[in-house]
Coordinates of C-alpha atoms in Angstrom, one line a residue:
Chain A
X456 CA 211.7 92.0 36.3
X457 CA 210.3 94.7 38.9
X458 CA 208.3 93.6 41.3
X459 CA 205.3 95.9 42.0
X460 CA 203.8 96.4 45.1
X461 CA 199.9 97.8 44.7
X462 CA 196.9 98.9 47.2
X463 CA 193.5 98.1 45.7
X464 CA 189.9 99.3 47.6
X465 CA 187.1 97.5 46.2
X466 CA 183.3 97.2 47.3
X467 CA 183.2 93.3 47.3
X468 CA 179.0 93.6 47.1
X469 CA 179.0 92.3 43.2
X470 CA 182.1 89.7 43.4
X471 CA 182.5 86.5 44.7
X472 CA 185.6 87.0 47.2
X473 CA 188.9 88.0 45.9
X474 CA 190.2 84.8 44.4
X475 CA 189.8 83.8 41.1
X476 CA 187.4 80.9 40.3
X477 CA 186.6 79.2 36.8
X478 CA 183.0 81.0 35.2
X479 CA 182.2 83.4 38.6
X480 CA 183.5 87.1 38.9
X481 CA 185.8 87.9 41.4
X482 CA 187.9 90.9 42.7
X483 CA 191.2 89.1 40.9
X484 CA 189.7 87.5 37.9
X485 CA 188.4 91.4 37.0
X486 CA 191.6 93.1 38.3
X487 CA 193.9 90.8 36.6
X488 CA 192.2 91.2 33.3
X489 CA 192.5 95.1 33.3
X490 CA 196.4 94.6 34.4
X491 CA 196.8 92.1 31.7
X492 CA 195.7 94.2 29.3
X493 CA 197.6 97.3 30.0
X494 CA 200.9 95.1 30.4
X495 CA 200.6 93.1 27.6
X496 CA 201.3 90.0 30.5
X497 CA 199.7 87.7 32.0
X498 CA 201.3 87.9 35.6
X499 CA 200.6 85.8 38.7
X500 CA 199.0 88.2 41.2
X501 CA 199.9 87.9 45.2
X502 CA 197.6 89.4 47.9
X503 CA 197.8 89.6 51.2
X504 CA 194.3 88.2 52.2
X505 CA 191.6 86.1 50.4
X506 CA 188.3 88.0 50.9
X507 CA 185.5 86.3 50.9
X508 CA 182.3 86.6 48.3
X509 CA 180.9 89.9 49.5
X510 CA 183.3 91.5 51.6
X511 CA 185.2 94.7 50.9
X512 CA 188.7 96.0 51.5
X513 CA 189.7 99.3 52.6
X514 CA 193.1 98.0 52.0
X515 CA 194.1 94.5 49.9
X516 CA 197.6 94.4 49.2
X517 CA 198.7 92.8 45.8
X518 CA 202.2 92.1 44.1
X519 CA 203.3 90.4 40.4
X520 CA 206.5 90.9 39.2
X521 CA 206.2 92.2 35.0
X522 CA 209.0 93.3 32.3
X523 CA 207.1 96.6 32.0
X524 CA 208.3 100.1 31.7
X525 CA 205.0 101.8 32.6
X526 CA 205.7 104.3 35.5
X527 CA 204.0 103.4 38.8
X528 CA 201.8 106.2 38.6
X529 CA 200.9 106.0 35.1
X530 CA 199.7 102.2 35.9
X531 CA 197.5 103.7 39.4
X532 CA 195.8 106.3 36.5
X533 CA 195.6 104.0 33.8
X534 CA 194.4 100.6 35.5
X535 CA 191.9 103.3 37.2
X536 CA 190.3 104.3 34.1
X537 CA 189.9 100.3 33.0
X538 CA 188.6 98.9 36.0
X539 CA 184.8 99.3 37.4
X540 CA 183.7 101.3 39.7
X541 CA 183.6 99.4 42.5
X542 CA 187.8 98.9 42.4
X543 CA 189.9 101.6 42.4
X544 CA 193.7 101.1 43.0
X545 CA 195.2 103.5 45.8
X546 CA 198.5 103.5 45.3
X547 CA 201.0 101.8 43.2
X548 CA 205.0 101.3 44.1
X549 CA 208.0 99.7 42.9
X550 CA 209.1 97.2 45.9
X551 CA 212.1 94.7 46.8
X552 CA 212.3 91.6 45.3
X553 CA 212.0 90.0 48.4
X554 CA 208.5 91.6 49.1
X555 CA 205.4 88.8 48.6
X556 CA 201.9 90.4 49.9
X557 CA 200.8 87.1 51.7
X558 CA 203.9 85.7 52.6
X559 CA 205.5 89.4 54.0
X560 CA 202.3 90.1 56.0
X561 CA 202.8 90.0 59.5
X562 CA 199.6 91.3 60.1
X563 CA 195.9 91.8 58.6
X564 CA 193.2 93.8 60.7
X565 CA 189.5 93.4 60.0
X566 CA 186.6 95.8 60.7
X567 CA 182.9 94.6 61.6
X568 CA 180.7 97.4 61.2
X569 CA 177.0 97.0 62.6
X570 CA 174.0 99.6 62.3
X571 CA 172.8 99.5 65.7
X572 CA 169.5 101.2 65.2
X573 CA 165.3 100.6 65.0
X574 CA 165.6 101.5 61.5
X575 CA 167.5 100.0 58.8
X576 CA 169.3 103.1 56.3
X577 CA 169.2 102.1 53.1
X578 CA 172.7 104.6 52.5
X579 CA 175.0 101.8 53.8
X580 CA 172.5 98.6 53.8
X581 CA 175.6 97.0 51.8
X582 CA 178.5 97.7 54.1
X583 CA 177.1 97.1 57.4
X584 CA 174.9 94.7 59.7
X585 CA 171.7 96.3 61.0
X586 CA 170.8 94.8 64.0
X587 CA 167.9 96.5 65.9
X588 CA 168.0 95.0 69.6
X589 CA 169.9 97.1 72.0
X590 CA 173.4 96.0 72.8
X591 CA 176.0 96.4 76.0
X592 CA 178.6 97.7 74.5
X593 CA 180.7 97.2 78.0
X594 CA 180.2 94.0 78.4
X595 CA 181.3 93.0 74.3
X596 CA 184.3 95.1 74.6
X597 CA 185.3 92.6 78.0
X598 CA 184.5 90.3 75.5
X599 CA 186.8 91.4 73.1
X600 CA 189.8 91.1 75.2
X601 CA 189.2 87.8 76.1
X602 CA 190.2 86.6 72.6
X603 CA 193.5 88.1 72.7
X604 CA 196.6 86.6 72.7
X605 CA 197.5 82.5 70.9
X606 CA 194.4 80.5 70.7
X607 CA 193.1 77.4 68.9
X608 CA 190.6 79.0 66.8
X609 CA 188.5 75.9 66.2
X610 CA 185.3 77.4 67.6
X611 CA 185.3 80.3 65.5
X612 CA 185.7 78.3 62.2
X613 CA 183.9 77.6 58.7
X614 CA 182.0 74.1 58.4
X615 CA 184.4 74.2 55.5
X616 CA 187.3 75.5 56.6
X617 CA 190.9 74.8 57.3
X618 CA 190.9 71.2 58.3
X619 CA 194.4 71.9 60.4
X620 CA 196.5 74.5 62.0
X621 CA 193.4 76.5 63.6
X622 CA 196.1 78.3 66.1
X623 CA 196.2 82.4 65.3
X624 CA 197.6 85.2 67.4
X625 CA 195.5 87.8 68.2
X626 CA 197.5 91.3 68.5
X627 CA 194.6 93.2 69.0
X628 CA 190.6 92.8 69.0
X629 CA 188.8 96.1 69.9
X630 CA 184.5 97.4 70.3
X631 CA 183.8 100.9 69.9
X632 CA 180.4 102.6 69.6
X633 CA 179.6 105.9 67.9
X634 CA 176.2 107.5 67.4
X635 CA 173.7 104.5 65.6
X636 CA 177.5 102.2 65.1
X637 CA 179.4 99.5 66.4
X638 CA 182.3 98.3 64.9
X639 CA 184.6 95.2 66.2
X640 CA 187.7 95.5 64.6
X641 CA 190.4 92.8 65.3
X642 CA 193.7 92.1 63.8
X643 CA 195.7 88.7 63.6
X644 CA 198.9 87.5 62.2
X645 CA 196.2 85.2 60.4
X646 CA 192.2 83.9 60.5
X647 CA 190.5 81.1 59.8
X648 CA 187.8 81.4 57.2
X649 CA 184.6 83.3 58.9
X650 CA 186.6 83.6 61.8
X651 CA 186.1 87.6 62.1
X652 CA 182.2 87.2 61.3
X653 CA 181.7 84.2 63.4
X654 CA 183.6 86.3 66.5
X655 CA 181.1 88.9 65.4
X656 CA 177.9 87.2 65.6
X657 CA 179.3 85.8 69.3
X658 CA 179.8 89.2 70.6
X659 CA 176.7 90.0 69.5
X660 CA 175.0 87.5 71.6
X661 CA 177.6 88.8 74.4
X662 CA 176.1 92.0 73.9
X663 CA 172.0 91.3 73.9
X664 CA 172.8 89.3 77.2
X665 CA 172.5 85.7 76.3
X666 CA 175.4 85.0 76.5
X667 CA 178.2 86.3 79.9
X668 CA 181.4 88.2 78.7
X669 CA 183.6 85.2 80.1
X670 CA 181.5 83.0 78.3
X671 CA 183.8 83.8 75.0
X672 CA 186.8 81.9 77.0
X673 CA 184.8 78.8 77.5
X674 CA 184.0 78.8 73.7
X675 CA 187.1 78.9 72.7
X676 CA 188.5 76.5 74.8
X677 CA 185.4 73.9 73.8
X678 CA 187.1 74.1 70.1
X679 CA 183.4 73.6 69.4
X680 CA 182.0 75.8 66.6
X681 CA 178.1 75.3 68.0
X682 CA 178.9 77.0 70.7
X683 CA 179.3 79.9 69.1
X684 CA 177.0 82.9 67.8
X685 CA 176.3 83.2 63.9
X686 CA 178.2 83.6 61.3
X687 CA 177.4 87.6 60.1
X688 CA 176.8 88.5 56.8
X689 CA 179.6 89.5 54.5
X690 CA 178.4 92.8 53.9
X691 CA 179.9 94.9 57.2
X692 CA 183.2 93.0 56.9
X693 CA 186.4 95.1 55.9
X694 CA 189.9 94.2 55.3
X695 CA 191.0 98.0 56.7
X696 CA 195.2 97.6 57.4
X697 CA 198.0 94.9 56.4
X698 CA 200.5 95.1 58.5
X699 CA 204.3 94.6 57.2
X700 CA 207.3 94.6 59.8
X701 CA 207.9 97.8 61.5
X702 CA 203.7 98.7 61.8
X703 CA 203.4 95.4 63.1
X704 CA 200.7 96.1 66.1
X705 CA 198.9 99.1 63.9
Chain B
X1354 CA 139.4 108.7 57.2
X1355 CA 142.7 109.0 58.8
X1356 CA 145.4 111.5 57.0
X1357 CA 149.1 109.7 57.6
X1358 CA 152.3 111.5 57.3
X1359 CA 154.7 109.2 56.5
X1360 CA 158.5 110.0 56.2
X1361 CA 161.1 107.9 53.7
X1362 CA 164.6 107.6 52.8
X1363 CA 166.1 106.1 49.6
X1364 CA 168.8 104.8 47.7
X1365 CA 167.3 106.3 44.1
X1366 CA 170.4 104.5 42.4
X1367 CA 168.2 101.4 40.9
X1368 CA 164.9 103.6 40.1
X1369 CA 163.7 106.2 37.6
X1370 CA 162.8 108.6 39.8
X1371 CA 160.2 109.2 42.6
X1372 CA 156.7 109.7 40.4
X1373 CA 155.1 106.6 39.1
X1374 CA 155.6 105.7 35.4
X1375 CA 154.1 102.6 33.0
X1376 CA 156.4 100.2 33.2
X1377 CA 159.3 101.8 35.1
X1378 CA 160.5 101.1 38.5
X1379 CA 160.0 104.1 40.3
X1380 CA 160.0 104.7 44.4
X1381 CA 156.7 105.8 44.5
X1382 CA 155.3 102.7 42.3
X1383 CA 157.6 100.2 44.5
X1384 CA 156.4 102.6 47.8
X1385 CA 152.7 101.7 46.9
X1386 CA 152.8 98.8 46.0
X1387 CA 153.4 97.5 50.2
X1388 CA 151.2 100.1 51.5
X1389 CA 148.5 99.1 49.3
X1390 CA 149.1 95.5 50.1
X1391 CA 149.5 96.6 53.5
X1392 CA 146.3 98.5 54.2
X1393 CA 144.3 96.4 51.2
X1394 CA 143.2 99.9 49.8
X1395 CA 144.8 102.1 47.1
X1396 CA 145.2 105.1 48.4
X1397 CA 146.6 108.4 46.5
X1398 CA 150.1 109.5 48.0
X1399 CA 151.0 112.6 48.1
X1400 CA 154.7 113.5 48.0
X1401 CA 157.0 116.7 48.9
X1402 CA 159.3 116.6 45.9
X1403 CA 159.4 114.5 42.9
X1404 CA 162.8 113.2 42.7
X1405 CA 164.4 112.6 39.9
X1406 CA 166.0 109.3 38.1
X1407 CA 168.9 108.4 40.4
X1408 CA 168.2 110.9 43.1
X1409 CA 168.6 110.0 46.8
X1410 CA 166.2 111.4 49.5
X1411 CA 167.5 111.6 53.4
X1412 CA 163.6 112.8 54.1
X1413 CA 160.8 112.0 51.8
X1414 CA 157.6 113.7 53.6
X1415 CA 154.2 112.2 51.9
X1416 CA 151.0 111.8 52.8
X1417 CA 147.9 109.6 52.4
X1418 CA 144.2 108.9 53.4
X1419 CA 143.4 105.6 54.8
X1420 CA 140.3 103.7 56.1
X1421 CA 142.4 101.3 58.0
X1422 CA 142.8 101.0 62.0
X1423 CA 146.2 100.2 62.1
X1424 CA 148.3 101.6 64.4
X1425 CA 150.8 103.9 63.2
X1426 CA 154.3 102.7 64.4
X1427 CA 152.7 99.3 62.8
X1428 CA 152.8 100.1 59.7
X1429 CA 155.9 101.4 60.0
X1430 CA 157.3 98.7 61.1
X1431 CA 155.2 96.3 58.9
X1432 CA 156.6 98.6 55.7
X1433 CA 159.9 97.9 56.6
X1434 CA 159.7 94.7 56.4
X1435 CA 157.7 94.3 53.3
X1436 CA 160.1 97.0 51.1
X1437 CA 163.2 96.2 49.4
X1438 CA 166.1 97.1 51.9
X1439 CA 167.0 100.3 49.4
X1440 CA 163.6 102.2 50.7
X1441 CA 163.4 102.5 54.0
X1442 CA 160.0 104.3 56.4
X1443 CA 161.8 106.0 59.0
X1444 CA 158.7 107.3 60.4
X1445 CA 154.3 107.2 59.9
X1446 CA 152.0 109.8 62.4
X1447 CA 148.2 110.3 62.2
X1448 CA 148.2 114.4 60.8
X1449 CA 145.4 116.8 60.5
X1450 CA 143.4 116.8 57.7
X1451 CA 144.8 120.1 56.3
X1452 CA 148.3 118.6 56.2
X1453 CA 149.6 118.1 52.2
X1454 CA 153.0 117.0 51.8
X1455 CA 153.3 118.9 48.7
X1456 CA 151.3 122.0 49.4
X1457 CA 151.9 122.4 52.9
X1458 CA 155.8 122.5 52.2
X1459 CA 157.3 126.1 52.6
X1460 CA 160.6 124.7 51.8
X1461 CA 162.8 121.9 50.7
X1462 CA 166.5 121.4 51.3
X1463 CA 169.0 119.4 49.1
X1464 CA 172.7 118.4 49.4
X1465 CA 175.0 117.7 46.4
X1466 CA 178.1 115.9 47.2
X1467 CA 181.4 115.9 45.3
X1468 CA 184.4 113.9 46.0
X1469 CA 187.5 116.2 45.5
X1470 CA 189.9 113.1 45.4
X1471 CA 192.6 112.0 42.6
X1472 CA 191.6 108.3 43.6
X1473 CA 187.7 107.9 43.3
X1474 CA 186.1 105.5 45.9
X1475 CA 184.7 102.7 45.8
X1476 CA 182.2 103.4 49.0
X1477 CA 180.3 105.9 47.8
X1478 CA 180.6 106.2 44.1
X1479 CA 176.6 105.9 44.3
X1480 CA 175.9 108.8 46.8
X1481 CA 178.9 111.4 45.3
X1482 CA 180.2 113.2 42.3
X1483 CA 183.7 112.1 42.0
X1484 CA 185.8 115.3 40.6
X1485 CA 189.3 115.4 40.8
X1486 CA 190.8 118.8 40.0
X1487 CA 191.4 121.2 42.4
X1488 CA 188.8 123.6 43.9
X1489 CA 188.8 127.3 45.5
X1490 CA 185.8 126.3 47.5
X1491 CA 186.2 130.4 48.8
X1492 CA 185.2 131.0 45.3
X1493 CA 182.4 128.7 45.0
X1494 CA 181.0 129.4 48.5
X1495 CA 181.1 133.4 47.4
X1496 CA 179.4 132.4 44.0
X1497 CA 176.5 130.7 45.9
X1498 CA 175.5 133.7 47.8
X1499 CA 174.4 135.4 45.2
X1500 CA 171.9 133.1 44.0
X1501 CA 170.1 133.9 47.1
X1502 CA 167.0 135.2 46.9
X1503 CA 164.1 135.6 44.4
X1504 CA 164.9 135.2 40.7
X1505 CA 164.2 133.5 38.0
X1506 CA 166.1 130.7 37.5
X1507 CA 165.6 129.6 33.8
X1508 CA 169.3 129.7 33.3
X1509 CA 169.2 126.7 35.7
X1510 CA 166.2 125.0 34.0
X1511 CA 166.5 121.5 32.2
X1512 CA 165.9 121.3 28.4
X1513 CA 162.8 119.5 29.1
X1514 CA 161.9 121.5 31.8
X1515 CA 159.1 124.2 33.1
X1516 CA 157.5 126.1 30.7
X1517 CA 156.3 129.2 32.4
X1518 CA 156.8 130.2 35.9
X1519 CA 160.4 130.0 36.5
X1520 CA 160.7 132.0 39.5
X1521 CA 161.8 130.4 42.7
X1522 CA 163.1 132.1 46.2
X1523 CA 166.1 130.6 47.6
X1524 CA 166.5 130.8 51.3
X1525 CA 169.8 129.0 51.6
X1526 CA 172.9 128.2 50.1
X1527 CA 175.7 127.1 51.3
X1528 CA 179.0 125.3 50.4
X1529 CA 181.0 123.6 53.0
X1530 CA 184.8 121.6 53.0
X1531 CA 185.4 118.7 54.8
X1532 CA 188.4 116.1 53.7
X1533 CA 187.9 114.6 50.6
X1534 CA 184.1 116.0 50.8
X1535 CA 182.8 119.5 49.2
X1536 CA 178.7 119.9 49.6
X1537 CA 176.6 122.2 48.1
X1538 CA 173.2 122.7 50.6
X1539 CA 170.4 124.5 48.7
X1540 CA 167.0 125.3 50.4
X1541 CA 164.3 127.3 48.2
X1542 CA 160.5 127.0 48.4
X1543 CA 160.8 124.9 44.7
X1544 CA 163.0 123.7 42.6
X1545 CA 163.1 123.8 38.6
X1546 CA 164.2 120.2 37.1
X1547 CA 167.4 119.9 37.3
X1548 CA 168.3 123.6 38.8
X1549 CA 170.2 122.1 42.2
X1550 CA 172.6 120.1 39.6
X1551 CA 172.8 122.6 37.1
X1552 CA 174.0 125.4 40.0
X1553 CA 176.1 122.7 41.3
X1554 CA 178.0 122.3 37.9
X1555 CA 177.8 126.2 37.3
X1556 CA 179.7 126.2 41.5
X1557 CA 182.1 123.7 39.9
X1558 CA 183.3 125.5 36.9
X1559 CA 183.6 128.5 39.5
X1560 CA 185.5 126.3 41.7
X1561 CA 188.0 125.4 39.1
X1562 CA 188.7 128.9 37.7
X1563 CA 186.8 128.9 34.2
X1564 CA 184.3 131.5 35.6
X1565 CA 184.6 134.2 38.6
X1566 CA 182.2 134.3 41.6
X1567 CA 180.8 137.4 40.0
X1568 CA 179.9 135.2 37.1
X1569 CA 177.3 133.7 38.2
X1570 CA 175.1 137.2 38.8
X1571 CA 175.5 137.3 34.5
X1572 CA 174.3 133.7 34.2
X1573 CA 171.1 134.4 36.4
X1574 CA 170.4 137.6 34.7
X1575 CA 170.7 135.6 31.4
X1576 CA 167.7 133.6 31.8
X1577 CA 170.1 131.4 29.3
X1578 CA 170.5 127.6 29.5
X1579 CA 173.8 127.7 27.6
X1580 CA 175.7 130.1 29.7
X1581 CA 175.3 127.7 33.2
X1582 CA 177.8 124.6 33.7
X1583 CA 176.7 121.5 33.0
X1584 CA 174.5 119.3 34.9
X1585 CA 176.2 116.5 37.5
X1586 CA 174.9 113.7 37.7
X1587 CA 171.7 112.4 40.1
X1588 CA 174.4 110.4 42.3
X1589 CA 175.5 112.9 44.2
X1590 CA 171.7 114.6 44.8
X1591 CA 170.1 114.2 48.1
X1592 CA 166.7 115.6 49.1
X1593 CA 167.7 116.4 53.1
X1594 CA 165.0 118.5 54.7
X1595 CA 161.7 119.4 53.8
X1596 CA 160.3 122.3 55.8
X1597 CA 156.6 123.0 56.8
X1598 CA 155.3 126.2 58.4
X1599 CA 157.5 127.1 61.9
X1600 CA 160.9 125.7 60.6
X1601 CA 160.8 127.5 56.9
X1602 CA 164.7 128.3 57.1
X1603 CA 166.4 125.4 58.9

């Protein structure tokens, strides 16, 4: 059996999240049914994150093992011509049997991407935040650094997340600003469900001045998830980069 | 009665086309809708260009008489929040009473934008022509300096298209490289139906190799439909600029 190693992009706007659920459309239900087809098998599929309904991926790393002959490429071309538009598959590579997308990962980097501007575009409306009030970008970017390093996450958490282990290591967590833009991007050996958009929607406050930069510390060490800022919408969040061994800090 | 200048962008992907129709969804019928609800009159708009099915616009100059005493950067505002997040009113003023968005236009400017990639994207498969052979963008930016000028362009006309009076004077046209990106800028004082994607496909078929830059002098002088390249598709079209009186060839 090979074990294939593949790099899908997909806009996540129509799906809900990557993993596949009974009678809803997701990223993996309609991936695995095009790779199904064109392998005659019905493989078990590996990624390395679970994106949530109506976020995207840049990058979402995937691996099955199957008993087919099909050339990599020819399976990049053909499963491109099957699938809809808003998945494509990058690249497609014949990997080690050791490699596992999840399990391999030693680290996934998010990107937040907010239109900072009076008026809303309706070009990228579904891939990022617009948010009209004028923002410090200094003081979110002191912010930022705060939430580096090993942390109990717990304040940055779903109501309905992960009801232990809420410790993550944060390698890097980083604010830039370009023309009407501001994007957050953070990576992680790991996050907690909402984590990235409920870190988001606290810089945010950071950055309109109702909250102080320190203020992010004290957060975090309250564990308490009302503390925080909102949980941002799904639309200007980005799985950009999984990171495997040597590109670790990438 | 106040004359307002009003300027839109678009996402055309979910509407047939700018002008109003019986029961289509068209921008202008969605447009006037708000305004009329807005300024409880219903007012005749006036618009630079009548897009087309599926065609974007950057900058959508109209204009409309009103009784009403609200404040321009009001209704802007007001708009905004009463449109669907795929229209957006970047800006209203109070104009003279000569002003015509139509009439008063000495030019208009559009973009086509192809996506020279093997892999398409999933980003902006809405807002780009995905193409993935390989282009001599020298040959194509040679080929679209000849169309400069005044001529009649009924080899670029649409099946359904003018009748009489095929003559348009094209300031403008450029093609530039960038990445992934290759766009096609076209400014004239008019447009036939369908000329800025029928010269686009004609610049493509150039681009490949099936004609020489030369060729497209012989397609003009043809006056024939059938000698062109075919027509891309209204994803990739973008109204950009429209140009009244002192900026005629920006």
């Amino acid at each position: 059996m090979r074990n294939i190693k593949l790099v899908l992009q997909y806009d996540g706007t129509g799906y809900h999240g990557w993993q596949i659920q009974p009678d809803k459309k997701t990223v993996c239900g309609i991936f695995k049914q095009s790779l199904s087809r064109l392998i005659n098998e019905s493989p078990v599929i590996h990624a390395s994150s679970r994106t949530d309904s109506g976020v995207h991926a840049l990058c979402q790393v995937v691996n099955f093992r199957t008993a087919s002959h099909i050339p990599a490429e020819s399976i990049r071309t053909a499963l491109n011509s099957m699938l809809p538009e808003d998945i494509c598959v990058v690249s497609v590579e014949n990997t080690g049997q050791d490699f596992h997308a999840c399990y391999s990962a030693k680290s996934r980097m998010y990107r937040y991407t907010i239109r900072n501007a009076s008026v809303p575009s309706p070009f990228d409306r579904q891939y990022s935040y617009h948010y009209p009030f004028k923002l410090d970008i200094a003081d979110m970017a002191e912010a930022a650094e705060h939430i580096l390093g090993t942390h109990d996450f717990s304040a940055f958490k779903s109501a309905r997340g992960e009801k232990s282990n809420r410790v993550r290591t944060v390698f890097s967590a980083e604010i830039s600003a370009r023309g009407e833009y501001v994007r957050f991007e953070i990576s992680a050996d790991g996050f907690l469900t909402y984590m990235v958009r409920n870190i988001a929607g606290t810089l945010l406050e950071i950055g309109r001045g109702k909250i102080p930069p320190f203020g992010i510390k004290d957060i975090l060490s309250s564990k308490d998830r009302c503390k925080a800022g909102p949980t941002l919408p799904a639309r200007g969040l980005f799985l950009v980069h999984v990171g495997y061994g040597s590109d670790l800090l990438k």
